[in-house]
Short mmCIF file of C-alpha atoms in Angstrom, two decimals:
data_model
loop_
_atom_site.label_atom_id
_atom_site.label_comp_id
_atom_site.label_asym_id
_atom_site.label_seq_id
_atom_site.Cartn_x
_atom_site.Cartn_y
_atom_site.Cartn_z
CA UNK A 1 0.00 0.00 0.00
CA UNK A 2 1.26 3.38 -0.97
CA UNK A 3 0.43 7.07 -0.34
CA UNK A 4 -1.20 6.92 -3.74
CA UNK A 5 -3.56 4.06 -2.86
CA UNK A 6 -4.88 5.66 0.12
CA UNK A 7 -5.51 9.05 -1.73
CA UNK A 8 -7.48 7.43 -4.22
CA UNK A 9 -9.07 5.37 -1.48
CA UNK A 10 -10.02 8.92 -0.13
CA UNK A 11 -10.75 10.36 -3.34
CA UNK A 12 -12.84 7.72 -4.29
CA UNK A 13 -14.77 7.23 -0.84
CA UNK A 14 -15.21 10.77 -0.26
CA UNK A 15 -18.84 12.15 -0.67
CA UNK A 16 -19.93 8.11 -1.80
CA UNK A 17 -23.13 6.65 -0.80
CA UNK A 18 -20.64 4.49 1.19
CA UNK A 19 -19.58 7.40 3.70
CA UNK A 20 -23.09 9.12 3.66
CA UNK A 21 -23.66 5.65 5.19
CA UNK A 22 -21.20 5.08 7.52
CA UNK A 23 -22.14 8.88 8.66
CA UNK A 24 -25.55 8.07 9.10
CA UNK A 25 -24.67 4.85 11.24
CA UNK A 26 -21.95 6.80 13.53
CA UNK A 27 -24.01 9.30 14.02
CA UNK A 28 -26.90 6.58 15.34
CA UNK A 29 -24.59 4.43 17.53
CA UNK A 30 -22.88 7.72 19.14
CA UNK A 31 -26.10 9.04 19.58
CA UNK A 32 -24.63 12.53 18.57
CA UNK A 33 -21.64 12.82 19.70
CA UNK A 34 -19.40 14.78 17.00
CA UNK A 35 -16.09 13.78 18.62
CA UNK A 36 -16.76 9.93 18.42
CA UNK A 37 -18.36 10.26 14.97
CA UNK A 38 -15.38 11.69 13.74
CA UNK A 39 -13.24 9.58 14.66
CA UNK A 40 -14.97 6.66 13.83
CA UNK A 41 -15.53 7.65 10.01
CA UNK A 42 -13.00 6.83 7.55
CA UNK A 43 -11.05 10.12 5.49
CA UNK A 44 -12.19 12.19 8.32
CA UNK A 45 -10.48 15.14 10.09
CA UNK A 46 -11.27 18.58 12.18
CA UNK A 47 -11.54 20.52 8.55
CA UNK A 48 -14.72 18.07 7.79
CA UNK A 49 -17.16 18.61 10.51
CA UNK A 50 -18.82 21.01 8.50
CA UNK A 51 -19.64 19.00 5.63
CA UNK A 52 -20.52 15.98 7.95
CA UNK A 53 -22.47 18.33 10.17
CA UNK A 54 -24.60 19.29 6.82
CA UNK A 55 -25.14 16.09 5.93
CA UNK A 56 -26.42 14.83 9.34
CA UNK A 57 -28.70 18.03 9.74
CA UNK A 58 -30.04 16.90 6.38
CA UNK A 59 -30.77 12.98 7.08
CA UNK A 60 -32.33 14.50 10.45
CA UNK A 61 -34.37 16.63 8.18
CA UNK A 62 -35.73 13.93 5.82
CA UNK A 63 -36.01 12.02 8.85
CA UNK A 64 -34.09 9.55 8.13
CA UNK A 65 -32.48 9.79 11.71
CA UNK A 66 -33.65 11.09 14.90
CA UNK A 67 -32.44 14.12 16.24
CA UNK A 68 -30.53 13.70 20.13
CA UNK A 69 -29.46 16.75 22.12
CA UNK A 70 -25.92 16.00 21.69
CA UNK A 71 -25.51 16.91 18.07
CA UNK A 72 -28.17 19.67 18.35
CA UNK A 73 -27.34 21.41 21.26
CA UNK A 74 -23.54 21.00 21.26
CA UNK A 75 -21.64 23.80 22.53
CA UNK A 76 -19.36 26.63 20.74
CA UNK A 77 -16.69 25.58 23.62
CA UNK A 78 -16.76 21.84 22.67
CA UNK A 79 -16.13 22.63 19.23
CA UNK A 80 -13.54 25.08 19.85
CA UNK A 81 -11.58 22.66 21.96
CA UNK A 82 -12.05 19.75 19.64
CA UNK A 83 -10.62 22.06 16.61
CA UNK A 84 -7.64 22.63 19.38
CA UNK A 85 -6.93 19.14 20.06
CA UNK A 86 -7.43 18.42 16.24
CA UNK A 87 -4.46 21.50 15.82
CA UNK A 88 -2.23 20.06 18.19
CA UNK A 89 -2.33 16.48 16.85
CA UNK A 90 -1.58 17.51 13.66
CA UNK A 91 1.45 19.72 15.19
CA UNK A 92 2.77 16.78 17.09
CA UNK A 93 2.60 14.66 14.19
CA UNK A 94 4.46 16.80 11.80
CA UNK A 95 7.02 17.41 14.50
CA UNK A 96 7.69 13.41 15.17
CA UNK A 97 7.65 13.52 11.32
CA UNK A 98 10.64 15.63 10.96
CA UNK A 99 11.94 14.30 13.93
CA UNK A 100 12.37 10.47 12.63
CA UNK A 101 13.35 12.21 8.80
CA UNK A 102 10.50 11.11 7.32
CA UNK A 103 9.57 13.01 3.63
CA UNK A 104 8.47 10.10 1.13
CA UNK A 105 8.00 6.58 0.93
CA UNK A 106 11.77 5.54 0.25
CA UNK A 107 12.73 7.58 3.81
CA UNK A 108 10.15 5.46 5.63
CA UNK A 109 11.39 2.22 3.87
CA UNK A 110 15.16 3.78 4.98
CA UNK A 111 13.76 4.09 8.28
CA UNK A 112 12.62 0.48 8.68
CA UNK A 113 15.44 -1.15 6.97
CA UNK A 114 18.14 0.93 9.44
CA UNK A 115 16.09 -0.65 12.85
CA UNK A 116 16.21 -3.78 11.39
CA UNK A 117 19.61 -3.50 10.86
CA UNK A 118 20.37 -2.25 14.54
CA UNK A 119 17.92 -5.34 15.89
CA UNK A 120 20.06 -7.75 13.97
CA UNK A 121 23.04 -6.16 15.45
CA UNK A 122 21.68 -6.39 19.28
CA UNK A 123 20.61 -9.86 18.84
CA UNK A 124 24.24 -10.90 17.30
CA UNK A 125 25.77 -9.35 20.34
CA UNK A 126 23.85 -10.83 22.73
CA UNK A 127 24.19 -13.92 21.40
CA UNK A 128 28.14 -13.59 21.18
CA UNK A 129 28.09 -12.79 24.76
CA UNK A 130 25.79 -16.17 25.39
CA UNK A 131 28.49 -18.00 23.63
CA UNK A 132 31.31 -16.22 25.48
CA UNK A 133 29.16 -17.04 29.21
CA UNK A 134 28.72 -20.60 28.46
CA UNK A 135 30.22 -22.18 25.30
CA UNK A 136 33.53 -22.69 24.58
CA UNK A 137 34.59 -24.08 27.85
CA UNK A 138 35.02 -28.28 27.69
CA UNK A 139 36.19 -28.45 31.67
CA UNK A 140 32.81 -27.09 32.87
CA UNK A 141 29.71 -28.50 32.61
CA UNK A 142 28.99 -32.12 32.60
CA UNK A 143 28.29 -34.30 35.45
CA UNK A 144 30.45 -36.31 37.26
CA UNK A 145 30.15 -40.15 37.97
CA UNK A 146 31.40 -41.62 41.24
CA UNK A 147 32.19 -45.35 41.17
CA UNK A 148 29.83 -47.33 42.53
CA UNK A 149 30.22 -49.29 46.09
CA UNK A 150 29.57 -52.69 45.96
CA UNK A 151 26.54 -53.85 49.08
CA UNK A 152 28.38 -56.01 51.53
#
């Protein structure tokens, strides 16, 4: 899977009968709740929730869902802090991004490939210093036999 594949994905899924759907359904088993809807619908961030918000007004409309209190009534201050926390992901993320070097796909696949080579390189070393600890060493080890007294 690529970059590409998922912005088709997105591209392609985006405004479908699909996503009206799954909209429809989240917005049923949240009963409401904007912050669990969004994150439970696929191709879905903060810059959305007006476009999902219009088209869960309209299915309450045609009444093709009931209306609760906690879409309906939600406050200015919850959607202010959820557009915050929303902001500060996206901050976080793009700082870890730069962090770990990360630009395109071949940095990610440089990324993985260098762990993998510093695993290899812990587990050779700790095996070296199993074999230093216990192999190697003929005198040790082994049990010793004591001759056997005959019963008077």
């Amino acid at each position: 899977i690529t970059v590409k594949d998922i912005e088709d994905f997105e591209k392609n899924y985006k405004d479908s009968e699909e996503e009206l759907a799954d909209i429809k359904a989240a917005y049923v088993d949240f009963e409401g709740d904007m912050d669990r809807i969004l994150e439970s619908v696929l191709c879905v961030d903060y810059t959305d929730e007006p476009r999902i918000r219009k088209i869960i007004e309209k299915a309450i409309d045609s009444g093709e869902v009931p209306s609760y209190k906690a879409f309906v009534k939600e406050s200015k201050q919850k959607m202010s802090a959820r557009k915050r926390r929303a902001e500060k992901e996206a901050r976080e993320a793009e700082k870890t991004k730069e962090e770990l070097g990360l630009g395109g796909e071949d940095d990610l696949k440089a990324l993985i490939q260098s762990r993998n080579k510093d695993r290899k390189k812990e587990m050779d070393d700790f095996l070296a210093q199993l074999e230093a600890k216990y192999g190697n060493d003929a005198k040790k080890g082994g049990k010793k036999t004591t001759a056997k007294k005959g019963k008077k």
